Structure formats: structure tokens, C-alpha cells
XYZ file of C-alpha atoms in Angstrom:
153
model
C 14.272 -19.906 -5.925
C 10.698 -21.208 -6.372
C 8.057 -18.473 -6.205
C 5.509 -20.614 -4.349
C 7.647 -20.476 -1.178
C 7.802 -16.682 -1.231
C 5.438 -13.739 -1.204
C 4.540 -12.282 -4.612
C 5.076 -8.528 -4.809
C 5.009 -5.697 -7.304
C 7.408 -2.923 -6.326
C 6.596 0.616 -7.463
C 9.610 2.892 -7.047
C 9.563 6.645 -6.438
C 11.259 7.158 -9.820
C 8.400 5.354 -11.628
C 10.169 2.037 -12.207
C 8.166 -1.142 -11.508
C 9.552 -4.604 -10.711
C 7.650 -7.844 -10.169
C 9.025 -10.687 -8.116
C 8.945 -12.215 -4.687
C 10.316 -11.498 -1.249
C 10.705 -13.313 2.050
C 10.286 -11.681 5.447
C 9.650 -8.075 4.413
C 9.381 -5.821 7.462
C 8.894 -2.029 7.334
C 11.290 -1.411 10.230
C 14.223 -2.643 8.137
C 16.061 -0.229 5.838
C 16.380 -2.790 3.037
C 14.600 -5.863 1.709
C 15.462 -8.427 -0.926
C 13.506 -8.956 -4.120
C 13.819 -11.998 -6.374
C 12.777 -10.453 -9.723
C 10.688 -12.632 -12.054
C 12.960 -14.806 -14.156
C 16.047 -14.112 -12.040
C 17.844 -16.547 -9.750
C 19.453 -14.018 -7.451
C 17.892 -11.445 -5.189
C 18.522 -7.740 -5.437
C 18.788 -5.471 -2.411
C 16.279 -2.617 -2.324
C 16.350 0.392 -0.011
C 12.844 0.840 1.387
C 13.097 4.649 1.042
C 13.399 4.269 -2.763
C 10.007 2.548 -2.905
C 6.686 4.331 -3.483
C 4.638 1.277 -2.520
C 5.040 -2.465 -2.246
C 1.966 -4.350 -3.503
C 1.589 -7.860 -2.072
C -0.389 -9.563 -4.823
C -2.363 -12.768 -5.356
C -1.206 -13.082 -8.979
C 1.178 -11.127 -11.189
C -1.437 -10.947 -13.943
C -4.204 -9.328 -11.872
C -7.682 -8.758 -13.272
C -7.745 -5.738 -15.575
C -11.539 -6.079 -16.039
C -12.376 -5.845 -12.324
C -13.747 -2.426 -11.369
C -13.036 -1.504 -7.773
C -15.525 0.617 -5.883
C -14.167 4.038 -5.020
C -16.866 4.752 -2.438
C -15.473 4.138 1.040
C -18.950 3.886 2.561
C -19.647 0.726 0.483
C -17.585 -1.395 2.843
C -18.031 -2.486 6.467
C -15.019 -2.741 8.779
C -14.127 -4.052 12.185
C -13.919 -1.456 14.992
C -10.095 -1.382 14.874
C -9.872 -0.641 11.152
C -9.913 2.834 9.667
C -10.904 3.567 6.086
C -8.193 5.400 4.181
C -7.808 7.085 0.808
C -4.230 7.804 -0.305
C -3.210 10.279 -2.993
C 0.340 9.645 -4.145
C 2.573 12.428 -5.447
C 2.533 10.772 -8.894
C -1.283 11.072 -9.082
C -2.259 7.483 -8.233
C -5.080 7.083 -5.697
C -5.750 3.964 -3.632
C -8.526 3.102 -1.174
C -8.487 0.639 1.700
C -8.361 0.176 5.421
C -5.471 0.499 7.816
C -4.532 -0.511 11.321
C -1.032 0.932 11.153
C -1.188 4.500 9.837
C 0.577 7.108 11.934
C 1.984 10.449 10.729
C 5.340 9.837 12.432
C 5.956 6.484 10.749
C 8.066 5.976 7.634
C 5.285 3.918 6.101
C 2.096 1.984 6.737
C 0.036 -0.918 5.434
C -3.285 -0.703 3.616
C -5.625 -3.641 3.098
C -7.957 -3.470 0.111
C -11.641 -3.137 0.990
C -12.715 -5.161 -2.033
C -12.302 -8.935 -1.446
C -11.906 -9.437 -5.218
C -8.940 -7.040 -5.377
C -5.698 -8.636 -6.606
C -3.777 -6.916 -3.799
C -3.628 -8.703 -0.469
C -2.055 -5.693 1.229
C 0.011 -2.668 0.268
C 2.949 -1.101 2.077
C 3.010 2.662 1.439
C 6.136 4.790 1.872
C 5.085 8.027 3.603
C 7.529 9.975 1.363
C 5.390 9.072 -1.674
C 2.130 10.447 -0.215
C 0.787 13.843 -1.296
C -2.273 13.645 0.953
C -4.607 11.163 2.553
C -8.022 10.915 4.143
C -8.799 8.860 7.245
C -12.331 8.057 8.370
C -12.657 7.976 12.153
C -14.970 5.058 12.861
C -16.191 6.474 16.187
C -17.518 9.835 15.030
C -17.675 9.219 11.260
C -15.637 12.372 10.660
C -13.292 12.359 7.684
C -9.832 13.583 8.592
C -7.531 14.771 5.840
C -3.735 14.790 6.105
C -1.998 17.352 3.964
C 1.457 18.841 4.192
C 2.165 17.155 7.501
C -1.008 18.135 9.361
C -4.550 16.871 9.849
C -7.564 18.861 8.696
C -11.165 18.010 9.611
C -13.389 17.853 6.520
């Protein structure tokens, strides 16, 4: 299947495996999605609970020389966005904004704050998260989620 008619993704699994390919019609409410791995003709079925994060990318190559800012205050958002910092259980940390985070959800989307980022958006499996910080845009109070509860910083 031609990749230009599908969405490019990089799948990071909870077990550390990484696959690049494309998908059509991914939706977080579904238990499975289909990935067409690079170089393969046929799709493979992936259980969403086995995924750490699904990175929707502009290119598979990325830009290794681009340094992303790690200071959340560097970026301006719309009133409905919330800045977020996610610490995964494997040690990776990502920064962005979210409209869809909720502690009762199985996962949520993050949009990169940096317009030059290779990621267009990232779906995060809640099972892969060690802790996260949310910035409340109304009162500018950082809220930290750890072990299933919020803590004001």
C-alpha cells in the first residue's frame, strides 16, 4: 500500500520494541489498530495496550540535529490547551500540550509545542506513564500526577 495515502507513525512498545510504518484511521477508543510496517505489503494487528506511545511523524528520518526546548514557559497556547510534561516508566520525557488528558482515560494525545518538531502528535498509553505535570492555564499552577493522584507543586 502506498505510504502517501496513510499516516506515518513510529510505534514504541512497552517492551522497548520500535516499528515504523503507516496506519489508517487510528482511534484510541479501539482496542486494536493496523500498522503497515515499512517495506511490508501487509498490515499487522497491534493491541493498543501493548503500545507505550504512537508518534505521528512528518518524516521517518526526523532531524537529529534539532534541539527542542524543554522549558514549557517558552511557548504560548490557546486557552483550551494545557501544557504537559510526561515522564515514561522507561525514563523518556516528552513535553507538549494536550486537550485530551484525563486520569480515567486509557490514553491521551500530546501535540508538540515546537513547530519544528518532527512529531505532529503523539498518542500516549496511560499504562506507560510514571508521572506527569499539567500546567493549569487559568491559575498558572503546575499540577503533578503521580501514582494515580494529583499533587499541587
